[in-house]
Coordinates of C-alpha atoms in Angstrom, one line a residue:
M1 CA 4.3 129.2 93.2
L2 CA 4.5 125.4 93.3
E3 CA 0.7 125.0 93.7
L4 CA -0.1 127.4 90.9
A5 CA 2.3 125.7 88.5
G6 CA 1.0 122.3 89.6
I7 CA -2.6 123.4 88.8
I8 CA -1.6 124.3 85.2
I9 CA 0.5 121.1 84.7
L10 CA -2.2 118.9 86.1
G11 CA -4.8 120.7 84.0
I12 CA -3.0 120.1 80.7
F13 CA -2.2 116.5 81.8
A14 CA -6.0 116.0 82.3
Q15 CA -6.6 117.4 78.8
W16 CA -4.2 114.9 77.4
I17 CA -5.8 112.1 79.2
A18 CA -9.1 113.2 77.8
W19 CA -7.7 113.2 74.3
K20 CA -6.0 109.8 74.7
F21 CA -9.1 108.1 75.9
K22 CA -11.6 110.2 73.9
I23 CA -13.6 111.4 77.0
P24 CA -14.7 115.0 78.0
A25 CA -11.8 116.7 79.7
I26 CA -14.1 117.9 82.5
L27 CA -14.1 114.3 83.9
P28 CA -10.4 113.9 84.6
L29 CA -10.2 117.6 85.6
I30 CA -12.9 117.2 88.4
L31 CA -11.3 113.9 89.6
I32 CA -7.8 115.5 89.8
G33 CA -9.3 118.6 91.5
L34 CA -11.0 116.4 94.1
A35 CA -7.8 114.3 94.5
V36 CA -5.6 117.4 95.2
G37 CA -8.3 119.1 97.1
P38 CA -10.7 117.5 99.7
L39 CA -9.5 113.9 99.2
S40 CA -5.9 114.9 99.8
T41 CA -6.7 115.4 103.5
F42 CA -6.8 111.6 103.9
Y43 CA -3.2 111.1 102.7
S44 CA -1.4 114.4 103.3
E45 CA 1.1 114.4 106.2
D46 CA -0.5 117.2 108.1
G47 CA -4.1 116.5 107.2
N48 CA -4.4 119.7 105.1
Q49 CA -5.5 119.9 101.5
W50 CA -2.7 120.1 99.0
I51 CA -4.5 122.8 97.1
Q52 CA -7.0 125.1 98.8
P53 CA -8.2 128.0 96.6
I54 CA -9.9 129.9 99.5
W55 CA -8.9 129.5 103.2
N56 CA -11.5 131.1 105.5
T57 CA -12.4 133.4 102.7
E58 CA -9.3 135.4 103.5
K59 CA -6.2 133.6 102.4
G60 CA -5.1 131.2 99.7
F61 CA -4.8 131.7 95.9
F62 CA -7.9 133.9 95.8
P63 CA -8.6 135.7 99.0
G64 CA -12.1 136.9 99.6
E65 CA -14.3 136.8 96.5
S66 CA -11.5 137.1 94.0
L67 CA -11.8 133.4 93.0
F68 CA -15.4 134.1 91.8
Y69 CA -14.3 137.2 89.9
F70 CA -11.7 135.0 88.1
V71 CA -14.3 132.3 87.5
S72 CA -16.8 134.9 86.0
L73 CA -14.2 136.4 83.6
A74 CA -12.9 133.0 82.6
I75 CA -16.5 131.8 81.8
G76 CA -17.0 134.9 79.7
I77 CA -14.0 134.1 77.6
I78 CA -15.1 130.5 77.2
L79 CA -18.6 131.5 76.1
F80 CA -17.2 134.0 73.7
E81 CA -15.2 131.3 72.1
G82 CA -18.3 129.1 71.9
G83 CA -20.2 132.0 70.3
L84 CA -17.5 132.2 67.6
T85 CA -18.3 128.6 66.5
L86 CA -22.1 129.1 66.1
K87 CA -22.9 129.4 62.4
M88 CA -26.4 130.4 61.4
G89 CA -26.2 128.0 58.5
E90 CA -26.1 125.0 60.8
I91 CA -29.6 125.5 62.1
K92 CA -31.7 125.9 58.9
K93 CA -33.7 122.9 59.8
V94 CA -33.5 122.8 63.6
G95 CA -33.6 126.5 64.6
G96 CA -37.1 126.0 66.1
V97 CA -36.1 123.0 68.1
I98 CA -33.1 124.9 69.6
G99 CA -35.4 127.9 70.4
K100 CA -37.8 125.6 72.2
L101 CA -35.1 123.7 74.1
I102 CA -33.6 126.9 75.6
S103 CA -37.1 128.3 76.4
L104 CA -39.6 125.6 77.0
G105 CA -37.0 123.1 78.0
S106 CA -35.5 125.5 80.5
I107 CA -39.0 126.0 82.1
V108 CA -39.5 122.3 82.4
T109 CA -36.1 121.8 84.0
F110 CA -36.6 124.7 86.3
F111 CA -39.9 123.7 87.7
G112 CA -39.4 120.0 87.4
A113 CA -36.0 119.9 89.2
G114 CA -37.2 122.4 91.8
V115 CA -40.2 120.3 92.8
A116 CA -38.0 117.2 92.8
A117 CA -35.3 118.8 95.0
H118 CA -38.1 119.9 97.5
Y119 CA -39.9 116.6 97.7
F120 CA -37.1 114.1 97.2
F121 CA -34.2 115.8 98.9
G122 CA -36.2 117.9 101.4
L123 CA -34.8 121.3 100.5
D124 CA -37.0 124.3 101.1
W125 CA -38.6 125.9 98.0
Q126 CA -36.2 128.8 97.7
I127 CA -33.0 126.6 97.7
S128 CA -34.8 123.9 95.6
F129 CA -35.4 126.5 92.8
L130 CA -31.9 127.9 93.1
F131 CA -30.6 124.4 92.5
S132 CA -33.0 123.9 89.5
G133 CA -32.0 127.3 88.0
L134 CA -28.3 126.3 88.2
I135 CA -28.8 122.9 86.4
I136 CA -30.7 124.4 83.5
V137 CA -27.4 124.7 81.6
T138 CA -25.8 121.9 79.7
G139 CA -22.0 122.1 79.1
P140 CA -20.6 122.9 75.7
T141 CA -17.1 122.0 76.9
V142 CA -18.5 118.5 77.7
I143 CA -20.9 118.0 74.8
T144 CA -18.4 118.9 72.0
P145 CA -15.9 116.1 72.8
I146 CA -18.8 113.6 72.9
L147 CA -20.0 114.7 69.5
R148 CA -16.6 114.5 68.0
N149 CA -16.3 110.8 68.7
I150 CA -19.8 109.8 67.6
P151 CA -20.9 110.1 63.9
L152 CA -24.3 111.7 64.1
R153 CA -26.6 113.3 61.6
K154 CA -25.7 117.0 61.3
D155 CA -29.0 118.2 62.7
I156 CA -28.6 116.2 66.0
S157 CA -25.1 117.6 66.4
A158 CA -26.2 121.1 65.7
V159 CA -29.1 120.9 68.3
L160 CA -26.8 119.7 71.1
K161 CA -24.0 122.1 70.3
W162 CA -26.2 125.2 70.0
E163 CA -28.3 124.3 73.1
G164 CA -25.1 123.9 75.1
I165 CA -23.8 127.3 74.3
L166 CA -27.0 129.4 74.2
I167 CA -28.5 128.0 77.4
D168 CA -25.6 129.0 79.5
P169 CA -26.4 132.7 79.9
I170 CA -30.1 131.7 80.3
G171 CA -29.3 129.4 83.2
A172 CA -27.1 132.0 84.8
L173 CA -29.8 134.6 84.4
V174 CA -32.4 132.4 86.1
A175 CA -30.0 131.6 88.9
V176 CA -29.4 135.3 89.5
L177 CA -33.1 136.0 89.7
V178 CA -33.7 133.2 92.2
F179 CA -30.7 134.3 94.2
G180 CA -32.3 137.8 94.2
F181 CA -35.6 136.3 95.5
I182 CA -33.7 134.6 98.3
S183 CA -31.9 137.8 99.1
V184 CA -35.2 139.8 99.6
N185 CA -36.4 137.2 102.1
I186 CA -33.3 137.2 104.2
P187 CA -34.2 137.9 107.9
V188 CA -33.8 141.5 108.9
E189 CA -31.2 140.8 111.6
L190 CA -28.9 139.3 108.9
V191 CA -29.3 142.4 106.8
E192 CA -28.5 144.6 109.7
T193 CA -25.3 142.8 110.3
G194 CA -24.1 143.5 106.8
A195 CA -25.4 140.5 104.9
G196 CA -27.6 142.7 102.7
A197 CA -24.4 143.9 101.0
I198 CA -24.5 140.7 98.8
D199 CA -27.6 142.0 96.9
A200 CA -26.4 140.1 93.7
A201 CA -29.6 141.0 91.7
G202 CA -30.1 144.3 93.4
A203 CA -33.2 142.9 95.0
V204 CA -32.7 143.8 98.7
D205 CA -34.9 146.8 99.6
H206 CA -33.2 148.4 102.6
E207 CA -35.7 151.2 102.9
G208 CA -39.0 149.5 102.2
G209 CA -38.4 146.2 103.9
L210 CA -37.6 142.8 102.6
G211 CA -39.9 141.3 100.1
G212 CA -41.8 144.2 98.6
S213 CA -42.7 143.7 95.0
Y214 CA -40.1 141.3 93.9
T215 CA -42.1 139.9 91.0
K216 CA -42.2 143.3 89.3
H217 CA -38.5 143.8 90.1
A218 CA -37.6 140.4 88.7
L219 CA -39.4 141.1 85.4
L220 CA -37.7 144.4 85.1
E221 CA -34.4 142.8 85.9
F222 CA -34.9 140.1 83.3
G223 CA -35.8 142.6 80.5
K224 CA -32.9 144.8 81.5
I225 CA -30.4 141.9 81.3
I226 CA -31.7 140.8 77.9
V227 CA -31.6 144.3 76.4
I228 CA -28.3 145.3 77.8
G229 CA -26.7 141.9 77.0
F230 CA -27.7 142.1 73.4
A231 CA -26.8 145.8 73.1
F232 CA -23.3 145.5 74.4
G233 CA -22.7 142.2 72.6
L234 CA -23.7 143.7 69.2
A235 CA -21.8 146.9 69.9
G236 CA -18.6 144.9 70.8
G237 CA -18.9 142.7 67.8
F238 CA -19.5 145.7 65.5
A239 CA -16.5 147.5 67.0
M240 CA -14.2 144.5 66.7
Y241 CA -15.2 143.8 63.2
H242 CA -14.6 147.3 61.8
A243 CA -11.4 147.7 63.8
V244 CA -10.0 144.6 62.2
K245 CA -11.4 145.4 58.7
R246 CA -9.9 148.9 58.7
K247 CA -6.6 147.6 60.2
V248 CA -6.9 149.9 63.3
I249 CA -5.3 147.1 65.2
P250 CA -1.9 145.7 64.1
H251 CA -1.8 142.1 63.3
Y252 CA 0.5 141.1 66.2
L253 CA -1.9 142.7 68.7
L254 CA -5.0 141.2 67.2
N255 CA -5.5 138.3 69.6
V256 CA -4.7 140.2 72.8
A257 CA -6.7 143.2 71.7
S258 CA -9.7 141.0 71.1
L259 CA -9.3 139.4 74.5
S260 CA -9.2 142.9 76.1
L261 CA -12.4 143.9 74.2
V262 CA -14.2 140.7 75.3
L263 CA -13.3 141.4 78.9
L264 CA -14.3 145.1 78.5
I265 CA -17.7 144.2 77.1
F266 CA -18.2 141.6 79.7
V267 CA -17.4 143.9 82.6
L268 CA -19.3 147.0 81.2
S269 CA -22.4 144.9 80.5
D270 CA -22.2 143.4 84.0
L271 CA -22.0 146.8 85.6
F272 CA -25.2 148.0 83.9
A273 CA -27.1 144.7 84.6
H274 CA -25.7 141.9 86.8
E275 CA -24.9 138.7 84.8
S276 CA -25.8 140.3 81.4
G277 CA -22.1 139.9 80.6
L278 CA -22.4 136.2 79.8
L279 CA -25.2 137.0 77.2
A280 CA -23.1 139.9 75.8
V281 CA -20.0 137.9 75.1
V282 CA -22.1 135.1 73.4
V283 CA -23.8 137.6 71.2
M284 CA -20.5 139.3 70.4
G285 CA -19.0 135.9 69.5
M286 CA -21.9 135.0 67.3
Y287 CA -21.8 138.4 65.5
L288 CA -18.1 137.9 64.7
G289 CA -18.4 134.2 63.9
N290 CA -21.0 134.8 61.2
S291 CA -19.2 137.8 59.7
D292 CA -16.7 137.8 56.9
L293 CA -13.9 138.8 59.2
P294 CA -10.6 137.8 57.4
N295 CA -8.7 137.0 60.7
L296 CA -11.6 135.0 62.3
K297 CA -9.7 131.7 62.0
E298 CA -6.6 132.7 63.9
L299 CA -8.8 134.5 66.4
L300 CA -10.7 131.3 67.0
Y301 CA -7.6 129.3 67.4
F302 CA -6.2 131.7 70.0
K303 CA -9.5 131.7 72.0
E304 CA -9.7 128.0 71.7
S305 CA -6.2 127.5 73.2
L306 CA -7.0 130.1 75.9
S307 CA -10.3 128.3 76.7
V308 CA -8.5 124.9 77.1
L309 CA -6.2 126.5 79.6
L310 CA -8.9 128.3 81.5
I311 CA -11.1 125.3 81.7
S312 CA -8.2 123.2 83.0
I313 CA -7.5 125.7 85.8
L314 CA -11.1 126.4 86.7
F315 CA -12.3 122.9 87.2
I316 CA -9.3 121.9 89.3
L317 CA -9.8 125.1 91.4
L318 CA -13.5 124.7 91.9
S319 CA -13.3 121.0 92.6
A320 CA -10.5 121.6 95.1
N321 CA -12.6 124.3 96.8
I322 CA -15.1 121.7 97.9
S323 CA -14.5 120.2 101.4
V324 CA -15.0 116.6 102.6
E325 CA -17.8 117.8 104.8
D326 CA -19.6 119.1 101.6
L327 CA -19.2 115.8 99.9
M328 CA -20.6 113.9 102.9
L329 CA -23.7 116.0 102.9
I330 CA -24.9 114.4 99.7
Y331 CA -23.7 110.9 100.4
N332 CA -27.1 109.4 100.8
W333 CA -30.0 107.7 98.9
K334 CA -32.0 111.0 98.5
T335 CA -29.2 112.3 96.3
A336 CA -29.4 109.3 94.0
I337 CA -33.2 109.6 93.7
L338 CA -32.9 113.3 92.9
F339 CA -30.2 112.8 90.2
A340 CA -32.2 109.9 88.7
V341 CA -35.3 112.1 88.4
V342 CA -33.4 115.0 86.8
I343 CA -31.5 112.8 84.3
F344 CA -34.1 110.1 83.4
V345 CA -37.4 112.0 83.8
I346 CA -37.1 115.8 83.6
R347 CA -34.6 116.0 80.8
P348 CA -36.6 113.6 78.5
I349 CA -39.8 115.5 79.2
G350 CA -38.2 118.8 78.3
V351 CA -36.7 117.4 75.1
F352 CA -39.9 115.7 73.9
L353 CA -42.0 118.7 74.6
S354 CA -39.5 120.9 72.7
T355 CA -39.2 118.7 69.7
T356 CA -42.9 118.2 69.0
N357 CA -43.5 118.4 65.2
S358 CA -39.8 118.8 64.6
G359 CA -39.2 116.0 62.1
L360 CA -36.8 114.3 64.5
S361 CA -37.4 110.6 65.1
V362 CA -38.3 109.1 68.5
N363 CA -34.8 107.6 68.7
E364 CA -33.2 110.9 67.9
K365 CA -35.2 112.6 70.6
L366 CA -34.2 109.9 73.1
F367 CA -30.5 110.4 72.3
I368 CA -30.8 114.2 72.7
S369 CA -32.6 113.4 76.0
W370 CA -29.7 111.2 77.1
V371 CA -26.9 113.7 76.3
G372 CA -27.4 116.5 78.9
P373 CA -24.2 116.9 80.8
R374 CA -23.8 119.9 83.0
G375 CA -20.6 121.9 82.9
I376 CA -18.4 124.9 83.9
V377 CA -21.2 127.5 84.2
A378 CA -23.3 125.4 86.6
A379 CA -20.2 124.6 88.7
G380 CA -18.9 128.1 88.8
I381 CA -22.1 129.9 89.7
A382 CA -23.0 127.2 92.2
S383 CA -19.7 127.8 94.0
L384 CA -20.3 131.5 94.0
F385 CA -24.0 131.6 95.2
G386 CA -23.6 128.6 97.5
T387 CA -20.6 130.2 99.4
K388 CA -22.5 133.5 99.7
L389 CA -25.7 132.0 101.1
V390 CA -23.8 129.8 103.5
E391 CA -22.0 132.9 104.9
L392 CA -25.5 134.5 105.4
G393 CA -26.7 131.4 107.3
V394 CA -29.5 130.6 104.8
P395 CA -30.9 127.2 105.7
G396 CA -30.0 124.5 103.2
A397 CA -27.5 126.7 101.3
E398 CA -24.7 124.3 102.2
Y399 CA -26.2 121.7 99.8
I400 CA -26.1 123.9 96.7
T401 CA -22.4 123.5 95.8
P402 CA -22.0 119.8 96.4
L403 CA -25.3 118.9 94.8
V404 CA -24.5 120.8 91.6
F405 CA -20.9 119.4 91.5
G406 CA -22.3 116.0 92.1
L407 CA -24.7 116.3 89.2
V408 CA -22.0 117.7 87.0
L409 CA -19.7 114.7 87.8
I410 CA -22.5 112.1 87.4
T411 CA -23.9 113.4 84.1
V412 CA -20.4 113.8 82.6
L413 CA -19.4 110.3 83.7
L414 CA -22.6 108.8 82.4
N415 CA -22.6 110.6 79.0
A416 CA -18.9 110.1 78.4
T417 CA -19.0 106.4 79.0
T418 CA -22.3 105.5 77.5
A419 CA -23.1 108.0 74.7
R420 CA -21.6 105.8 71.9
L421 CA -23.4 102.7 73.3
V422 CA -26.7 104.5 73.5
A423 CA -26.3 106.0 70.0
S424 CA -25.7 102.4 68.8
L425 CA -28.6 100.9 70.6
L426 CA -31.0 103.7 69.4
G427 CA -29.7 103.4 65.8
V428 CA -28.8 107.1 65.5
F429 CA -25.4 106.5 64.1
L430 CA -24.9 107.6 60.5
K431 CA -25.5 104.4 58.6
K432 CA -23.5 105.6 55.7
S433 CA -20.9 108.3 55.5
E434 CA -22.1 109.7 52.2
G435 CA -20.8 113.2 52.6
I436 CA -18.1 114.4 50.3
M437 CA -15.2 116.7 51.1
I438 CA -13.7 118.5 48.0
V439 CA -10.2 119.9 48.6
G440 CA -9.8 122.9 46.3
G441 CA -12.4 125.6 45.6
S442 CA -11.8 126.4 41.9
R443 CA -14.6 126.9 39.5
V444 CA -14.5 123.2 38.6
S445 CA -14.8 122.1 42.2
R446 CA -17.8 124.5 42.7
L447 CA -19.5 123.1 39.5
I448 CA -19.1 119.6 40.8
A449 CA -20.2 120.6 44.3
V450 CA -23.4 122.2 43.1
Y451 CA -24.3 119.1 41.0
L452 CA -23.7 116.8 43.9
Q453 CA -25.8 118.9 46.2
K454 CA -28.5 119.0 43.7
N455 CA -28.5 115.2 43.9
N456 CA -28.9 115.2 47.7
R457 CA -25.3 114.7 48.7
H458 CA -23.8 116.7 51.6
V459 CA -20.7 118.5 50.2
V460 CA -18.0 120.4 52.1
L461 CA -15.5 122.4 50.1
V462 CA -12.1 123.2 51.7
D463 CA -9.7 125.8 50.4
S464 CA -7.2 128.2 51.8
N465 CA -8.3 130.9 49.2
R466 CA -10.8 133.1 50.9
S467 CA -12.2 134.3 47.6
N468 CA -13.0 130.8 46.5
I469 CA -14.7 130.1 49.8
E470 CA -16.9 133.2 49.5
K471 CA -17.9 132.2 46.0
A472 CA -18.8 128.7 47.2
K473 CA -20.9 130.1 50.0
E474 CA -22.8 132.3 47.7
L475 CA -23.8 129.2 45.8
G476 CA -25.1 127.6 49.0
I477 CA -22.1 125.2 49.4
D478 CA -20.8 124.5 52.9
A479 CA -17.2 125.8 52.7
I480 CA -14.3 125.9 55.1
N481 CA -11.4 128.3 54.8
A482 CA -8.5 126.0 55.9
N483 CA -4.9 125.2 55.1
I484 CA -4.5 121.4 54.9
Y485 CA -0.9 121.7 56.0
N486 CA -1.7 123.7 59.2
D487 CA -5.3 123.2 60.1
D488 CA -6.7 120.1 61.8
L489 CA -10.2 119.3 60.5
S490 CA -10.5 116.0 62.4
D491 CA -12.5 117.4 65.3
N492 CA -15.0 119.4 63.2
I493 CA -18.3 117.8 64.1
E494 CA -19.9 119.3 61.0
L495 CA -17.8 116.8 59.0
S496 CA -19.1 113.7 60.9
D497 CA -21.0 112.4 57.8
V498 CA -18.1 112.8 55.3
G499 CA -16.9 109.5 53.8
Y500 CA -15.5 110.6 50.5
L501 CA -12.5 112.8 49.8
L502 CA -11.8 114.4 46.4
A503 CA -8.5 116.3 46.1
M504 CA -8.9 118.6 43.2
T505 CA -6.3 121.4 43.5
G506 CA -3.8 122.3 40.8
S507 CA -0.9 121.0 42.9
D508 CA -0.3 117.2 43.1
E509 CA 1.7 117.8 46.3
I510 CA -1.3 119.4 48.0
N511 CA -3.7 116.7 46.6
R512 CA -1.5 113.9 48.0
Q513 CA -1.0 115.7 51.3
A514 CA -4.8 116.0 51.7
I515 CA -5.3 112.3 51.1
N516 CA -2.4 111.3 53.3
R517 CA -3.5 113.5 56.2
F518 CA -7.3 113.2 56.0
G519 CA -7.9 110.1 54.0
N520 CA -8.4 107.8 57.0
R521 CA -10.8 110.2 58.7
F522 CA -12.8 111.5 55.7
G523 CA -12.2 108.9 53.0
E524 CA -13.5 105.7 54.4
N525 CA -15.5 105.1 51.2
G526 CA -12.9 106.4 48.9
T527 CA -10.2 109.0 48.3
F528 CA -9.6 110.4 44.8
R529 CA -7.2 112.9 43.3
L530 CA -6.7 114.5 39.9
I531 CA -4.2 112.8 37.6
T532 CA -1.0 114.8 37.0
S533 CA 0.1 116.1 33.7
V534 CA 3.2 113.9 33.9
E535 CA 1.2 110.7 34.6
L536 CA -1.1 111.6 31.7
K537 CA 1.7 112.3 29.3
E538 CA 3.7 109.3 30.1
K539 CA 0.6 107.2 30.4
A540 CA 1.7 106.0 33.8
K541 CA -0.3 103.2 35.3
V542 CA -2.7 104.5 37.9
D543 CA -4.7 102.1 40.2
K544 CA -8.4 102.2 39.8
G545 CA -10.1 104.1 42.6
E546 CA -7.0 106.4 43.0
V547 CA -7.8 109.2 40.6
F548 CA -10.9 111.2 39.9
C549 CA -10.6 111.0 36.2
K550 CA -7.9 109.1 34.2
T551 CA -8.2 111.1 31.0
H552 CA -8.0 114.7 32.1
D553 CA -5.6 116.7 34.4
Y554 CA -6.3 119.9 36.3
I555 CA -5.4 122.1 33.4
R556 CA -7.8 120.4 31.0
F557 CA -10.5 120.5 33.7
V558 CA -10.1 124.2 34.0
E559 CA -10.1 124.8 30.3
V560 CA -13.3 122.9 29.7
A561 CA -15.0 124.6 32.6
Q562 CA -13.9 128.0 31.4
E563 CA -15.4 127.4 27.9
F564 CA -18.5 125.3 29.0
P565 CA -19.2 125.9 32.7
S566 CA -22.1 123.4 33.1
I567 CA -22.7 119.8 33.8
Q568 CA -24.9 117.8 31.4
E569 CA -27.0 114.7 32.1
I570 CA -27.7 112.1 29.5
E571 CA -30.1 109.2 30.0
V572 CA -29.0 105.6 29.3
H573 CA -31.1 102.4 29.4
N574 CA -28.7 99.5 29.1
P575 CA -24.9 98.6 29.2
E576 CA -24.6 98.9 25.4
M577 CA -26.0 102.4 25.3
F578 CA -23.8 103.3 28.3
D579 CA -20.7 102.3 26.4
K580 CA -21.6 104.1 23.3
I581 CA -22.5 107.4 25.0
L582 CA -19.4 107.2 27.2
G583 CA -17.3 106.6 24.1
I584 CA -18.7 109.8 22.4
I585 CA -18.0 111.9 25.5
N586 CA -14.5 110.5 25.7
E587 CA -13.7 111.3 22.1
N588 CA -14.8 114.9 22.4
K589 CA -12.1 117.3 23.7
D590 CA -14.7 119.6 25.2
A591 CA -16.4 117.0 27.4
I592 CA -15.2 115.2 30.5
P593 CA -17.2 112.3 31.9
L594 CA -17.8 112.6 35.7
F595 CA -20.6 110.6 37.3
F596 CA -23.0 107.7 36.7
K597 CA -26.4 108.0 38.4
N598 CA -28.6 105.0 38.9
P599 CA -32.4 105.2 38.9
N600 CA -32.5 105.6 42.7
G601 CA -30.5 108.8 42.4
E602 CA -27.2 107.3 43.8
V603 CA -24.2 109.0 42.2
H604 CA -20.9 107.2 41.5
L605 CA -17.7 108.2 39.9
I606 CA -17.4 107.0 36.3
D607 CA -13.9 105.7 37.0
D608 CA -14.9 104.0 40.2
L609 CA -17.9 101.9 39.2
K610 CA -18.1 98.8 41.3
D611 CA -20.5 96.1 40.1
T612 CA -22.9 98.7 38.9
I613 CA -25.8 97.5 36.8
V614 CA -26.9 99.9 34.1
E615 CA -30.7 100.0 34.2
N616 CA -33.4 101.9 32.5
D617 CA -33.5 105.6 33.5
S618 CA -29.8 105.7 34.5
M619 CA -27.7 108.8 33.8
I620 CA -24.3 109.8 32.7
A621 CA -23.2 113.2 33.9
Y622 CA -20.3 115.1 32.1
L623 CA -18.7 118.4 32.2
G624 CA -18.6 120.4 29.0
K625 CA -20.7 121.4 26.0
P626 CA -24.0 119.7 25.0
L627 CA -23.2 116.9 22.5
D628 CA -25.2 115.5 19.7
F629 CA -26.2 112.0 20.5
E630 CA -28.6 111.7 17.6
D631 CA -27.3 108.3 16.6
V632 CA -28.1 107.0 20.0
V633 CA -31.6 106.7 21.4
I634 CA -32.0 109.4 24.0
A635 CA -34.9 109.6 26.4
K636 CA -34.0 112.7 28.3
M637 CA -31.4 115.4 28.6
D638 CA -31.0 117.9 31.4
E639 CA -28.5 120.7 32.0
V640 CA -27.4 121.9 35.4
P641 CA -27.2 125.8 35.4
A642 CA -23.7 127.3 34.7
I643 CA -21.6 128.9 37.4
E644 CA -20.0 132.2 37.0
S645 CA -16.3 132.5 37.4

């Protein structure tokens, strides 16, 4: 009991350390696992490990193969949670890059790392390619914390996030197929003693001999895994969606029922095709994550909390399951050369081949090449297959687990400590946080969001009203259903380029709460709110740069937008003309001045102009009815399409 409680406590402590120092949690988790596992033999009184998950494969926390069953189920839950976060709208521009990274990039890693392991480390070809299959995957649990702390362009973040999640089941599939190939080449005497019972990929042919037509079998197995994984994933997502929509499941059982269904889909898919469960739960997560499921947010929070707990337990257990002898096996210069080739040669080759004609700059490709940490899937499957092959007496199998764990530790340590520096040296930081967050999804907010997007500004609209969010998404606006009192948006990597915050709800309390809570994170270039009716009536002094508009409160905005739901643009050529037109707009009760746009297309709030020079071809944008500026020389007038309520 003490050991089990200790694992959970240490795991959450490691998560806190990761949050405090802004590093991936996997790093302190592995270090703690090694400290209470193999390294504890150096300072424990009796020379035994403080925590040993498996003792002689028979006793301990997880006797026999039960540890690996727990690992498999936990990884399934973690990948389902990852699938929930994958939104199709994120990859409009980089979908091709992601597809190539998980296909062509995987092929480059598989063959490149296999050759390197054979020639630089001296492993035989079978074990070399098992190693390379295991390290195809990158770790979403490692990449996400790195991306949270580095302001990158949205496309780069999307590429790394999607690759990390989608490539996990692919790496697992490749590892299973290689393991199957090794199984069919096990010496007959080992099979006769019972070793053939492993048969992970169903590849051992007990009747026709060992070897047979493995290539044909592997291709059939590959197709079977893909078809069954997608079929069960889609079926599970469809069933969960309609069960929630039709309220078949009571609200208080929603989270545990979804967990049960995820485990059911994982196990059933795995029974029909070994290792297809990982693909099934990712597909199921993506199906639900891209649906209009009303309870998706709380489902995601529950799975996120569960994933944190599972990751904390898993990495400590898997790290503690390594022995000192395992670590000493890779304590040599050959390991350093192998890791260097994988990190500095093979990963960049795969990335550059996959991003040809992608529109990404060379520096952006270099940064993606640098961020390739391995994670929980690689470590978990390596422990499983490594242990099984060692039991069979396969030559070189004892290197699999320590090599993969070593690469996980090195890549995580390298990326966690240098990613920000490398991003800075390569110049892939966002130079300007020009994105705009609008809190409040009313018709007025949607009008303004559409106008800003038309002028090449990234806009994210936040509202707790699901109807407003759906209307915004129909207009092509990035929208997040969130409650600014309860939800934390600070770790959302899709908001990394946001530098302006506009609080435009009908509640002054909510507007001020949004600014107080998120102003430092998302308002580095400015935070603005709507003026209150009291401030407007009493003509209270409001600092410049504090309010969105000094002359109209929320009620007046709504009234004007209801009567004239469009934004007009009027061209100005000099300061005098600017003042005259602005005066005409201000004098009209059915018009509200909003933005000033310079000839370069840069948009500024009218009430927040800072040393702006009015030049020829500048614009004033206002909400309301088209006005008659006949007394003023007008070169051009353009109307932004109206928005339905």
